[in-house]
Amino acid sequence: LLTIGELLLNTGNFMLPRFPEACDAILRYKTHKALLVRRTVIALLPELAQFSPEAFVREYLGDSIAHLFDAAGRSAECDASFIALGRLAVAVSHHIIPYLPEIVIRVREALVQEVINTDALPRHTSSDTQTCRALFQCLSMLAQAVGPSLLQHRMTDGLLSEMFSNGLSESLIVAVTELRRHIP
């Protein structure tokens, strides 16, 4: 998997005729029993999309989004999945728009769950969890990918207040700054 990732990043057009085989080889491991392998597949999906966006959108976007949604429901893969969703959105740009409603719903659900989980922590513990950082990064990248189109997908229906409900953190400040920059 790592070799394919390096080939995608460093060989230019060499991998273009081999793109379908590379995608199929990576996706073959999405249900592997080892967590590291599954997380590597998650991390490589945006790399595939960035390498050949049109081919990826045409053949693999739907299955990849479904896989990332599934992985986001597992705590060990949640943070990596949301970061991959954001990176995927940047790679495919406006092609992500049909999936925005579901992505925003999943981000909201994960934010609510993080608030519940953080409320159970002792007060001196940081509320800026790895999952919160991943959710905020995902939202920032979604804003970068689709700009104001994000507003049409319940962005203004309480999502910002849900983002702030876990307290002020460095990652929240960065996310709000990015949202402001990409959504005038």
XYZ file of C-alpha atoms in Angstrom:
184
model
C 0.000 0.000 0.000
C 2.731 2.426 0.910
C 4.571 1.629 -2.308
C 1.498 2.473 -4.357
C 1.125 5.703 -2.408
C 4.728 6.655 -3.123
C 4.323 5.787 -6.804
C 1.286 8.057 -6.983
C 3.179 10.923 -5.384
C 6.526 10.613 -7.143
C 6.227 9.106 -10.615
C 4.140 11.631 -12.511
C 2.206 10.109 -15.390
C 3.808 6.677 -14.998
C 0.886 5.537 -12.847
C -1.856 6.986 -15.060
C -2.422 3.847 -17.161
C -2.190 1.805 -13.961
C -4.610 3.976 -12.004
C -7.546 1.506 -11.982
C -5.275 -1.306 -10.802
C -3.842 0.946 -8.067
C -7.331 1.894 -6.872
C -8.517 -1.701 -6.888
C -5.397 -2.875 -5.055
C -5.830 -0.261 -2.324
C -9.566 -0.803 -1.934
C -9.034 -4.549 -1.663
C -7.559 -3.926 1.801
C -10.322 -1.681 3.188
C -11.686 -4.468 5.406
C -8.321 -5.911 6.440
C -8.174 -7.169 10.015
C -5.190 -4.952 10.918
C -6.083 -1.422 11.991
C -2.884 0.030 10.529
C -3.743 -1.370 7.092
C -7.311 0.004 7.267
C -6.031 3.440 8.347
C -3.513 3.371 5.495
C -6.313 2.665 3.007
C -8.254 5.601 4.467
C -5.230 7.886 4.105
C -4.576 6.777 0.519
C -8.084 7.453 -0.812
C -7.518 11.233 -1.081
C -4.139 10.584 -2.695
C -5.877 8.534 -5.383
C -8.450 11.282 -5.900
C -5.758 13.931 -6.158
C -3.744 11.914 -8.670
C -6.585 11.576 -11.196
C -9.688 13.436 -10.002
C -11.933 12.800 -12.998
C -11.200 9.062 -13.165
C -11.599 8.775 -9.403
C -14.933 10.604 -9.420
C -16.217 8.510 -12.282
C -15.299 5.102 -10.857
C -14.470 5.279 -7.158
C -15.931 8.333 -5.402
C -19.223 6.783 -4.295
C -17.632 3.623 -2.923
C -14.873 5.618 -1.230
C -17.341 7.963 0.478
C -19.401 4.981 1.651
C -16.261 3.356 3.029
C -15.215 6.548 4.846
C -18.705 6.913 6.345
C -18.505 3.337 7.579
C -15.023 3.833 9.001
C -16.075 7.092 10.690
C -18.454 5.032 12.804
C -15.559 3.082 14.321
C -13.704 4.955 17.040
C -10.264 3.710 15.988
C -10.738 5.055 12.461
C -12.973 8.054 13.132
C -10.349 10.804 13.098
C -8.563 9.448 10.011
C -11.894 9.085 8.184
C -12.968 12.685 8.718
C -9.577 14.028 7.671
C -9.735 11.814 4.573
C -13.241 13.107 3.791
C -11.937 16.656 3.907
C -8.874 15.874 1.796
C -11.067 13.984 -0.655
C -13.355 17.013 -0.937
C -10.399 19.247 -1.754
C -9.199 16.765 -4.384
C -12.553 16.370 -6.168
C -13.842 19.908 -5.556
C -17.454 20.449 -6.649
C -17.993 16.725 -7.224
C -18.346 16.348 -3.447
C -21.466 18.564 -3.351
C -23.987 15.690 -3.702
C -22.452 14.101 -0.601
C -22.358 17.289 1.512
C -25.675 16.793 3.327
C -24.617 13.383 4.610
C -21.090 14.551 5.439
C -22.419 17.496 7.460
C -24.875 15.230 9.286
C -22.052 12.858 10.199
C -19.837 15.709 11.360
C -22.660 17.036 13.534
C -23.300 13.602 15.046
C -19.610 13.150 15.800
C -19.418 16.620 17.375
C -22.382 15.827 19.624
C -20.766 12.528 20.604
C -17.502 14.303 21.397
C -19.341 16.759 23.658
C -20.932 13.831 25.490
C -17.576 12.048 25.780
C -15.750 15.198 26.882
C -18.353 15.952 29.543
C -17.331 12.679 31.162
C -13.680 13.792 31.384
C -12.235 15.576 34.416
C -12.372 19.383 34.029
C -8.591 19.803 33.774
C -8.502 17.547 30.688
C -8.287 19.268 27.306
C -11.473 19.317 25.254
C -9.398 19.506 22.062
C -9.480 15.776 21.361
C -8.019 14.113 18.308
C -11.525 13.562 16.944
C -12.486 17.220 17.490
C -9.362 18.326 15.638
C -10.201 15.932 12.783
C -13.797 17.194 12.597
C -12.660 20.807 12.510
C -10.054 20.008 9.844
C -12.732 18.236 7.806
C -15.026 21.266 7.947
C -12.156 23.585 6.997
C -11.303 21.463 3.978
C -14.966 21.205 2.964
C -15.159 24.996 3.011
C -11.994 25.156 0.929
C -13.430 22.672 -1.573
C -16.930 24.071 -2.054
C -16.927 27.519 -0.455
C -20.385 29.050 0.022
C -22.086 25.849 -1.184
C -21.430 24.531 2.305
C -23.956 27.029 3.678
C -26.745 25.261 1.832
C -26.153 22.102 3.829
C -27.316 23.020 7.333
C -24.083 24.821 8.114
C -26.040 27.649 9.697
C -28.524 25.412 11.532
C -26.579 25.219 14.744
C -23.370 23.613 13.517
C -21.274 26.571 14.611
C -22.789 26.497 18.088
C -22.111 22.753 18.232
C -18.515 23.435 17.260
C -18.186 25.872 20.177
C -20.004 23.636 22.670
C -16.819 21.767 23.506
C -15.005 24.947 24.486
C -12.473 27.143 22.797
C -9.409 25.394 21.430
C -6.598 26.073 19.004
C -8.088 23.733 16.384
C -11.484 25.445 16.685
C -9.910 28.860 16.143
C -8.092 27.590 13.060
C -11.300 26.003 11.715
C -13.402 29.130 12.209
C -10.671 31.234 10.575
C -10.650 28.883 7.583
C -14.438 28.895 7.347
C -14.404 32.676 7.371
C -11.746 32.783 4.665
C -13.524 30.387 2.303
C -17.113 31.380 3.040
C -17.426 35.176 2.792
